[in-house]
C-alpha cells in the first residue's frame, strides 16, 4: 500500500494549464474535472475500515466458538490488490507522444530556419531609395515586368496599374 | 529641376536599351570596355549647380583664378555684343516673339516650379514608403512567426504532465478499489455477526411474550364464576358511594359561588371609575 501511494506525483495544474494550447483547452478541462472527481472519491474513503469489536460480540453471541472462528478467518483474510492494466498502455502512449513531439520539433525548427532566412534577406536588402529597377526585380521577382507576354508599354494589364 | 528630369529620363533610356528587334546587338555594341560588376553608386539627389538657370557653376569656377568674379559676365557681355554688332545674330520679329515666350516661360517656371517638383517628389516618396511598409510588415510577421514557433516548442515540452496526470488517475482508481474491497469485507463480517445477535434477541423476546401470554391465560382461566359475581356486586356498591360524594360536593360549590357574587355586586357596581361600557361591550 505504501509503495503504491509513493507512485503518485504531485501535479501542478496551474503550470499544466499554461502549457495547454488554446485549441485543446476543452480536453484539458474535462481531464481536470475527471481527475478532481477521482481524487474526491478517494479522499472520501477512509484508509482503513473501522475495526470490529470482537470482545462485545464474544460477550453477546451465545454460540460458542463462532466469534472466535470468525475472528481467526477475518485476520487471516488477504484482500487482493487490484491489478494494474493501464500503466503499460499509458507508457506506450507516452513513447508515441515523444516520437511525434520530436518530429513536430524538427518541423518547427525547419520552419524557424526558413523564417530566419527570409528575415536575413530583408535585413541585408539595400534601402529602397538606393535601389534601381533592376535591383528591385532581383530582390522581389514578382515586380519584374513580363515584356514577352505584354510587349507594349506598360507591360502589364491596364487593370493592374 | 529640369536636370533631375533629364537624369531620370536618361536613366530609363539606358535601361530600356534600344528600340525594337535589334535590342540585344545594340546594347552589346555600346559596351566597349570590360564590364565591372561593382554595384552602381547611388544617384545624386540634385542635379549639377547652375547659375541663372542655364550656365553651369563649373564655368565660373574655371574662370575664377584668372579673371575673378566678374570674368564670366564680361565674357558673356562681350560675346553678346560681338554677335549683335557683327550681325551674326540678326534682330528681327522673331527676337521679340522669343523674348515674350521666354519671359512667360521663365515666369511660369519660377512660380510653379517648386510646387510641381514637390508633387513629383511626393509621388516618389509614397511609392518608397509603401514598399518600406510592406517590408516592415513582412519582417514583423516573420519575427512573430518565429516567436510563435518557439512558444509551441515550449508547450510541447510539457507533454509529460499529461501522462503523469493519467498515471495518477490510474493509481487513485486502484487505491479506491482496494479500499472499497476492504470496507466490503469488514461490512459483510459485521453483518453476519449482527444477524446472529439479532437472532438471539428475537428468540428471547418471543420466549418472554409467550410466557406472559401463558400466565395471563392461566389466571383468567382460574377465575371461578362465584368470584366473578362477588367482584361485580362490590363494584356497583363502590360506584354508588362515589356518586353520592360527587353530588354533595357539587351543591356545596354552588352555594359558595352565589354568596361571592352578591358581595361583589354590592361593593363594586355604581362606584365611580367602574368600567361599565367596557364590561358591557
mmCIF file of N, CA, C and O in Angstrom, chain A residues 31-108:
data_model
loop_
_atom_site.group_PDB
_atom_site.id
_atom_site.type_symbol
_atom_site.label_atom_id
_atom_site.label_comp_id
_atom_site.label_asym_id
_atom_site.label_seq_id
_atom_site.Cartn_x
_atom_site.Cartn_y
_atom_site.Cartn_z
ATOM 1 N N UNK A 31 -10.325 16.637 -18.587
ATOM 2 C CA UNK A 31 -9.367 15.809 -17.840
ATOM 3 C C UNK A 31 -9.296 16.250 -16.405
ATOM 4 O O UNK A 31 -9.267 15.428 -15.465
ATOM 5 N N UNK A 32 -9.254 17.573 -16.207
ATOM 6 C CA UNK A 32 -9.126 18.097 -14.840
ATOM 7 C C UNK A 32 -10.342 17.727 -14.002
ATOM 8 O O UNK A 32 -10.206 17.320 -12.836
ATOM 9 N N UNK A 33 -11.562 17.870 -14.608
ATOM 10 C CA UNK A 33 -12.759 17.547 -13.818
ATOM 11 C C UNK A 33 -12.762 16.067 -13.454
ATOM 12 O O UNK A 33 -13.096 15.696 -12.322
ATOM 13 N N UNK A 34 -12.348 15.219 -14.412
ATOM 14 C CA UNK A 34 -12.325 13.776 -14.105
ATOM 15 C C UNK A 34 -11.345 13.484 -12.979
ATOM 16 O O UNK A 34 -11.654 12.732 -12.043
ATOM 17 N N UNK A 35 -10.143 14.092 -13.100
ATOM 18 C CA UNK A 35 -9.137 13.852 -12.067
ATOM 19 C C UNK A 35 -9.629 14.321 -10.710
ATOM 20 O O UNK A 35 -9.413 13.651 -9.695
ATOM 21 N N UNK A 36 -10.265 15.507 -10.709
ATOM 22 C CA UNK A 36 -10.753 16.030 -9.431
ATOM 23 C C UNK A 36 -11.810 15.127 -8.835
ATOM 24 O O UNK A 36 -11.826 14.891 -7.612
ATOM 25 N N UNK A 37 -12.706 14.577 -9.679
ATOM 26 C CA UNK A 37 -13.757 13.712 -9.131
ATOM 27 C C UNK A 37 -13.144 12.443 -8.552
ATOM 28 O O UNK A 37 -13.531 11.966 -7.478
ATOM 29 N N UNK A 38 -12.130 11.898 -9.269
ATOM 30 C CA UNK A 38 -11.485 10.669 -8.767
ATOM 31 C C UNK A 38 -10.800 10.957 -7.445
ATOM 32 O O UNK A 38 -10.886 10.156 -6.487
ATOM 33 N N UNK A 39 -10.108 12.107 -7.366
ATOM 34 C CA UNK A 39 -9.412 12.452 -6.128
ATOM 35 C C UNK A 39 -10.404 12.640 -4.989
ATOM 36 O O UNK A 39 -10.141 12.221 -3.847
ATOM 37 N N UNK A 40 -11.544 13.280 -5.296
ATOM 38 C CA UNK A 40 -12.545 13.495 -4.247
ATOM 39 C C UNK A 40 -13.081 12.158 -3.743
ATOM 40 O O UNK A 40 -13.251 11.951 -2.532
ATOM 41 N N UNK A 41 -13.323 11.229 -4.681
ATOM 42 C CA UNK A 41 -13.834 9.913 -4.280
ATOM 43 C C UNK A 41 -12.827 9.210 -3.375
ATOM 44 O O UNK A 41 -13.191 8.591 -2.372
ATOM 45 N N UNK A 42 -11.543 9.332 -3.762
ATOM 46 C CA UNK A 42 -10.509 8.694 -2.940
ATOM 47 C C UNK A 42 -10.458 9.308 -1.566
ATOM 48 O O UNK A 42 -10.337 8.605 -0.550
ATOM 49 N N UNK A 43 -10.565 10.649 -1.518
ATOM 50 C CA UNK A 43 -10.454 11.313 -0.216
ATOM 51 C C UNK A 43 -11.631 10.983 0.679
ATOM 52 O O UNK A 43 -11.517 11.021 1.905
ATOM 53 N N UNK A 44 -12.803 10.683 0.063
ATOM 54 C CA UNK A 44 -13.981 10.429 0.900
ATOM 55 C C UNK A 44 -13.902 9.080 1.596
ATOM 56 O O UNK A 44 -14.573 8.845 2.596
ATOM 57 N N UNK A 45 -13.091 8.156 1.061
ATOM 58 C CA UNK A 45 -12.995 6.833 1.688
ATOM 59 C C UNK A 45 -11.896 6.848 2.739
ATOM 60 O O UNK A 45 -10.771 7.237 2.430
ATOM 61 N N UNK A 46 -12.182 6.407 3.975
ATOM 62 C CA UNK A 46 -11.103 6.315 4.963
ATOM 63 C C UNK A 46 -10.150 5.203 4.578
ATOM 64 O O UNK A 46 -10.520 4.259 3.886
ATOM 65 N N UNK A 47 -8.899 5.319 5.083
ATOM 66 C CA UNK A 47 -7.874 4.397 4.620
ATOM 67 C C UNK A 47 -8.146 2.977 5.110
ATOM 68 O O UNK A 47 -8.067 2.015 4.358
ATOM 69 N N UNK A 48 -8.454 2.871 6.407
ATOM 70 C CA UNK A 48 -8.738 1.541 6.943
ATOM 71 C C UNK A 48 -10.185 1.493 7.409
ATOM 72 O O UNK A 48 -10.690 2.461 7.959
ATOM 73 N N UNK A 49 -10.852 0.388 7.216
ATOM 74 C CA UNK A 49 -12.223 0.288 7.729
ATOM 75 C C UNK A 49 -12.217 0.216 9.257
ATOM 76 O O UNK A 49 -11.214 -0.151 9.875
ATOM 77 N N UNK A 50 -13.407 0.569 9.867
ATOM 78 C CA UNK A 50 -13.491 0.589 11.328
ATOM 79 C C UNK A 50 -13.295 -0.823 11.872
ATOM 80 O O UNK A 50 -13.883 -1.780 11.361
ATOM 81 N N UNK A 51 -12.457 -0.974 12.909
ATOM 82 C CA UNK A 51 -12.201 -2.334 13.415
ATOM 83 C C UNK A 51 -13.437 -2.914 14.112
ATOM 84 O O UNK A 51 -14.222 -2.186 14.704
ATOM 85 N N UNK A 52 -13.590 -4.228 14.027
ATOM 86 C CA UNK A 52 -14.753 -4.902 14.621
ATOM 87 C C UNK A 52 -14.449 -5.170 16.102
ATOM 88 O O UNK A 52 -13.369 -5.634 16.458
ATOM 89 N N UNK A 53 -15.457 -4.854 16.962
ATOM 90 C CA UNK A 53 -15.282 -5.025 18.417
ATOM 91 C C UNK A 53 -15.549 -6.474 18.774
ATOM 92 O O UNK A 53 -16.687 -6.886 19.034
ATOM 93 N N UNK A 54 -14.481 -7.291 18.771
ATOM 94 C CA UNK A 54 -14.654 -8.741 18.943
ATOM 95 C C UNK A 54 -15.124 -9.077 20.361
ATOM 96 O O UNK A 54 -15.920 -10.002 20.558
ATOM 97 N N UNK A 55 -14.652 -8.328 21.380
ATOM 98 C CA UNK A 55 -14.997 -8.664 22.767
ATOM 99 C C UNK A 55 -16.501 -8.516 22.991
ATOM 100 O O UNK A 55 -17.131 -9.343 23.652
ATOM 101 N N UNK A 56 -17.098 -7.467 22.396
ATOM 102 C CA UNK A 56 -18.555 -7.268 22.543
ATOM 103 C C UNK A 56 -19.310 -8.458 21.969
ATOM 104 O O UNK A 56 -20.227 -9.013 22.590
ATOM 105 N N UNK A 57 -18.887 -8.848 20.765
ATOM 106 C CA UNK A 57 -19.596 -9.947 20.116
ATOM 107 C C UNK A 57 -19.391 -11.255 20.890
ATOM 108 O O UNK A 57 -20.298 -12.070 21.003
ATOM 109 N N UNK A 58 -18.162 -11.385 21.438
ATOM 110 C CA UNK A 58 -17.918 -12.606 22.205
ATOM 111 C C UNK A 58 -18.832 -12.685 23.402
ATOM 112 O O UNK A 58 -19.327 -13.748 23.760
ATOM 113 N N UNK A 59 -19.104 -11.492 24.044
ATOM 114 C CA UNK A 59 -19.951 -11.500 25.233
ATOM 115 C C UNK A 59 -21.409 -11.696 24.870
ATOM 116 O O UNK A 59 -22.187 -12.237 25.654
ATOM 117 N N UNK A 60 -21.829 -11.262 23.690
ATOM 118 C CA UNK A 60 -23.259 -11.280 23.372
ATOM 119 C C UNK A 60 -23.679 -12.585 22.705
ATOM 120 O O UNK A 60 -24.669 -13.214 23.079
ATOM 121 N N UNK A 61 -22.885 -12.987 21.684
ATOM 122 C CA UNK A 61 -23.316 -14.167 20.915
ATOM 123 C C UNK A 61 -23.188 -15.398 21.765
ATOM 124 O O UNK A 61 -22.137 -15.686 22.339
ATOM 125 N N UNK A 62 -24.310 -16.174 21.814
ATOM 126 C CA UNK A 62 -24.337 -17.319 22.744
ATOM 127 C C UNK A 62 -23.578 -18.505 22.188
ATOM 128 O O UNK A 62 -23.015 -19.300 22.942
ATOM 129 N N UNK A 63 -23.591 -18.629 20.824
ATOM 130 C CA UNK A 63 -22.979 -19.827 20.250
ATOM 131 C C UNK A 63 -21.494 -19.830 20.540
ATOM 132 O O UNK A 63 -20.777 -18.900 20.205
ATOM 133 N N UNK A 64 -21.022 -20.885 21.066
ATOM 134 C CA UNK A 64 -19.611 -20.908 21.472
ATOM 135 C C UNK A 64 -18.725 -21.073 20.262
ATOM 136 O O UNK A 64 -19.034 -21.829 19.353
ATOM 137 N N UNK A 65 -17.616 -20.339 20.250
ATOM 138 C CA UNK A 65 -16.614 -20.560 19.205
ATOM 139 C C UNK A 65 -16.913 -19.869 17.888
ATOM 140 O O UNK A 65 -16.030 -19.737 17.051
ATOM 141 N N UNK A 66 -18.169 -19.410 17.711
ATOM 142 C CA UNK A 66 -18.493 -18.785 16.400
ATOM 143 C C UNK A 66 -17.682 -17.505 16.205
ATOM 144 O O UNK A 66 -17.079 -17.288 15.142
ATOM 145 N N UNK A 67 -17.702 -16.702 17.275
ATOM 146 C CA UNK A 67 -16.981 -15.415 17.190
ATOM 147 C C UNK A 67 -15.500 -15.653 17.003
ATOM 148 O O UNK A 67 -14.836 -14.987 16.190
ATOM 149 N N UNK A 68 -14.964 -16.644 17.737
ATOM 150 C CA UNK A 68 -13.527 -16.927 17.609
ATOM 151 C C UNK A 68 -13.184 -17.363 16.213
ATOM 152 O O UNK A 68 -12.165 -16.946 15.622
ATOM 153 N N UNK A 69 -14.083 -18.227 15.666
ATOM 154 C CA UNK A 69 -13.828 -18.714 14.308
ATOM 155 C C UNK A 69 -13.822 -17.560 13.316
ATOM 156 O O UNK A 69 -12.919 -17.453 12.472
ATOM 157 N N UNK A 70 -14.840 -16.669 13.444
ATOM 158 C CA UNK A 70 -14.918 -15.512 12.547
ATOM 159 C C UNK A 70 -13.662 -14.671 12.645
ATOM 160 O O UNK A 70 -13.087 -14.243 11.659
ATOM 161 N N UNK A 71 -13.235 -14.439 13.921
ATOM 162 C CA UNK A 71 -12.071 -13.563 14.138
ATOM 163 C C UNK A 71 -10.838 -14.144 13.474
ATOM 164 O O UNK A 71 -10.080 -13.447 12.800
ATOM 165 N N UNK A 72 -10.664 -15.457 13.641
ATOM 166 C CA UNK A 72 -9.479 -16.090 13.063
ATOM 167 C C UNK A 72 -9.498 -15.962 11.554
ATOM 168 O O UNK A 72 -8.512 -15.565 10.939
ATOM 169 N N UNK A 73 -10.662 -16.274 10.961
ATOM 170 C CA UNK A 73 -10.735 -16.231 9.495
ATOM 171 C C UNK A 73 -10.544 -14.815 8.982
ATOM 172 O O UNK A 73 -9.883 -14.596 7.971
ATOM 173 N N UNK A 74 -11.106 -13.848 9.704
ATOM 174 C CA UNK A 74 -11.017 -12.458 9.273
ATOM 175 C C UNK A 74 -9.574 -11.973 9.282
ATOM 176 O O UNK A 74 -9.115 -11.285 8.375
ATOM 177 N N UNK A 75 -8.830 -12.362 10.342
ATOM 178 C CA UNK A 75 -7.435 -11.904 10.430
ATOM 179 C C UNK A 75 -6.600 -12.543 9.342
ATOM 180 O O UNK A 75 -5.662 -11.937 8.814
ATOM 181 N N UNK A 76 -6.977 -13.781 8.997
ATOM 182 C CA UNK A 76 -6.164 -14.493 8.003
ATOM 183 C C UNK A 76 -6.494 -14.053 6.586
ATOM 184 O O UNK A 76 -5.774 -14.400 5.658
ATOM 185 N N UNK A 77 -7.590 -13.297 6.411
ATOM 186 C CA UNK A 77 -8.031 -12.966 5.061
ATOM 187 C C UNK A 77 -7.116 -11.931 4.429
ATOM 188 O O UNK A 77 -6.773 -10.927 5.039
ATOM 189 N N UNK A 78 -6.705 -12.201 3.177
ATOM 190 C CA UNK A 78 -5.877 -11.243 2.450
ATOM 191 C C UNK A 78 -6.720 -10.707 1.298
ATOM 192 O O UNK A 78 -7.107 -11.476 0.424
ATOM 193 N N UNK A 79 -6.980 -9.417 1.308
ATOM 194 C CA UNK A 79 -7.718 -8.817 0.187
ATOM 195 C C UNK A 79 -6.734 -8.590 -0.955
ATOM 196 O O UNK A 79 -5.713 -7.927 -0.760
ATOM 197 N N UNK A 80 -7.019 -9.135 -2.116
ATOM 198 C CA UNK A 80 -6.054 -8.972 -3.209
ATOM 199 C C UNK A 80 -6.062 -7.532 -3.733
ATOM 200 O O UNK A 80 -7.105 -6.901 -3.822
ATOM 201 N N UNK A 81 -4.870 -7.046 -4.046
ATOM 202 C CA UNK A 81 -4.800 -5.703 -4.615
ATOM 203 C C UNK A 81 -5.250 -5.743 -6.064
ATOM 204 O O UNK A 81 -4.944 -6.704 -6.764
ATOM 205 N N UNK A 82 -5.937 -4.697 -6.532
ATOM 206 C CA UNK A 82 -6.386 -4.716 -7.919
ATOM 207 C C UNK A 82 -5.209 -4.657 -8.881
ATOM 208 O O UNK A 82 -4.206 -4.020 -8.621
ATOM 209 N N UNK A 83 -5.394 -5.347 -9.998
ATOM 210 C CA UNK A 83 -4.290 -5.464 -10.957
ATOM 211 C C UNK A 83 -4.250 -4.202 -11.822
ATOM 212 O O UNK A 83 -5.271 -3.684 -12.233
ATOM 213 N N UNK A 84 -3.030 -3.724 -12.104
ATOM 214 C CA UNK A 84 -2.862 -2.514 -12.908
ATOM 215 C C UNK A 84 -2.700 -2.893 -14.370
ATOM 216 O O UNK A 84 -1.670 -3.416 -14.778
ATOM 217 N N UNK A 85 -3.749 -2.642 -15.181
ATOM 218 C CA UNK A 85 -3.649 -2.990 -16.597
ATOM 219 C C UNK A 85 -3.298 -1.799 -17.478
ATOM 220 O O UNK A 85 -2.905 -1.956 -18.601
ATOM 221 N N UNK A 86 -3.485 -0.563 -16.953
ATOM 222 C CA UNK A 86 -3.435 0.606 -17.840
ATOM 223 C C UNK A 86 -2.067 1.246 -17.922
ATOM 224 O O UNK A 86 -1.782 1.969 -18.866
ATOM 225 N N UNK A 87 -1.217 0.991 -16.894
ATOM 226 C CA UNK A 87 0.030 1.769 -16.873
ATOM 227 C C UNK A 87 0.898 1.476 -18.080
ATOM 228 O O UNK A 87 1.530 2.378 -18.642
ATOM 229 N N UNK A 88 0.918 0.220 -18.533
ATOM 230 C CA UNK A 88 1.740 -0.095 -19.702
ATOM 231 C C UNK A 88 1.201 0.637 -20.928
ATOM 232 O O UNK A 88 1.965 1.157 -21.740
ATOM 233 N N UNK A 89 -0.132 0.677 -21.019
ATOM 234 C CA UNK A 89 -0.705 1.391 -22.169
ATOM 235 C C UNK A 89 -0.296 2.848 -22.137
ATOM 236 O O UNK A 89 0.039 3.441 -23.166
ATOM 237 N N UNK A 90 -0.372 3.430 -20.920
ATOM 238 C CA UNK A 90 -0.020 4.845 -20.806
ATOM 239 C C UNK A 90 1.440 5.057 -21.180
ATOM 240 O O UNK A 90 1.802 6.023 -21.859
ATOM 241 N N UNK A 91 2.290 4.115 -20.743
ATOM 242 C CA UNK A 91 3.712 4.271 -21.077
ATOM 243 C C UNK A 91 3.928 4.220 -22.576
ATOM 244 O O UNK A 91 4.701 5.007 -23.147
ATOM 245 N N UNK A 92 3.236 3.260 -23.242
ATOM 246 C CA UNK A 92 3.417 3.176 -24.694
ATOM 247 C C UNK A 92 2.888 4.441 -25.365
ATOM 248 O O UNK A 92 3.490 4.950 -26.316
ATOM 249 N N UNK A 93 1.758 4.982 -24.836
ATOM 250 C CA UNK A 93 1.242 6.250 -25.383
ATOM 251 C C UNK A 93 2.271 7.350 -25.238
ATOM 252 O O UNK A 93 2.457 8.183 -26.134
ATOM 253 N N UNK A 94 2.943 7.319 -24.069
ATOM 254 C CA UNK A 94 3.943 8.371 -23.838
ATOM 255 C C UNK A 94 5.074 8.253 -24.839
ATOM 256 O O UNK A 94 5.567 9.256 -25.367
ATOM 257 N N UNK A 95 5.500 6.989 -25.131
ATOM 258 C CA UNK A 95 6.587 6.818 -26.103
ATOM 259 C C UNK A 95 6.176 7.387 -27.452
ATOM 260 O O UNK A 95 6.932 8.113 -28.122
ATOM 261 N N UNK A 96 4.939 7.037 -27.861
ATOM 262 C CA UNK A 96 4.464 7.554 -29.156
ATOM 263 C C UNK A 96 4.439 9.065 -29.164
ATOM 264 O O UNK A 96 4.827 9.711 -30.142
ATOM 265 N N UNK A 97 3.937 9.623 -28.052
ATOM 266 C CA UNK A 97 3.853 11.088 -27.982
ATOM 267 C C UNK A 97 5.235 11.703 -28.075
ATOM 268 O O UNK A 97 5.422 12.757 -28.711
ATOM 269 N N UNK A 98 6.213 11.037 -27.438
ATOM 270 C CA UNK A 98 7.580 11.566 -27.531
ATOM 271 C C UNK A 98 8.049 11.585 -28.965
ATOM 272 O O UNK A 98 8.679 12.539 -29.430
ATOM 273 N N UNK A 99 7.717 10.475 -29.692
ATOM 274 C CA UNK A 99 8.172 10.419 -31.089
ATOM 275 C C UNK A 99 7.534 11.534 -31.915
ATOM 276 O O UNK A 99 8.221 12.254 -32.645
ATOM 277 N N UNK A 100 6.191 11.656 -31.788
ATOM 278 C CA UNK A 100 5.521 12.706 -32.567
ATOM 279 C C UNK A 100 6.017 14.087 -32.161
ATOM 280 O O UNK A 100 6.143 14.982 -33.002
ATOM 281 N N UNK A 101 6.301 14.251 -30.862
ATOM 282 C CA UNK A 101 6.802 15.551 -30.407
ATOM 283 C C UNK A 101 8.140 15.840 -31.049
ATOM 284 O O UNK A 101 8.410 16.983 -31.466
ATOM 285 N N UNK A 102 9.008 14.797 -31.133
ATOM 286 C CA UNK A 102 10.319 15.017 -31.754
ATOM 287 C C UNK A 102 10.148 15.416 -33.212
ATOM 288 O O UNK A 102 10.809 16.343 -33.698
ATOM 289 N N UNK A 103 9.238 14.706 -33.924
ATOM 290 C CA UNK A 103 9.004 15.046 -35.333
ATOM 291 C C UNK A 103 8.492 16.475 -35.459
ATOM 292 O O UNK A 103 8.929 17.248 -36.329
ATOM 293 N N UNK A 104 7.537 16.827 -34.554
ATOM 294 C CA UNK A 104 6.983 18.189 -34.606
ATOM 295 C C UNK A 104 8.062 19.219 -34.356
ATOM 296 O O UNK A 104 8.102 20.284 -34.975
ATOM 297 N N UNK A 105 8.966 18.897 -33.398
ATOM 298 C CA UNK A 105 10.048 19.845 -33.106
ATOM 299 C C UNK A 105 10.928 20.038 -34.318
ATOM 300 O O UNK A 105 11.344 21.165 -34.632
ATOM 301 N N UNK A 106 11.207 18.907 -35.025
ATOM 302 C CA UNK A 106 12.036 19.020 -36.221
ATOM 303 C C UNK A 106 11.383 19.943 -37.236
ATOM 304 O O UNK A 106 12.010 20.865 -37.773
ATOM 305 N N UNK A 107 10.088 19.689 -37.497
ATOM 306 C CA UNK A 107 9.377 20.524 -38.470
ATOM 307 C C UNK A 107 9.366 21.982 -38.026
ATOM 308 O O UNK A 107 9.553 22.907 -38.834
ATOM 309 N N UNK A 108 9.164 22.162 -36.713
ATOM 310 C CA UNK A 108 9.117 23.540 -36.196
ATOM 311 C C UNK A 108 10.457 24.220 -36.409
ATOM 312 O O UNK A 108 10.531 25.392 -36.810
#
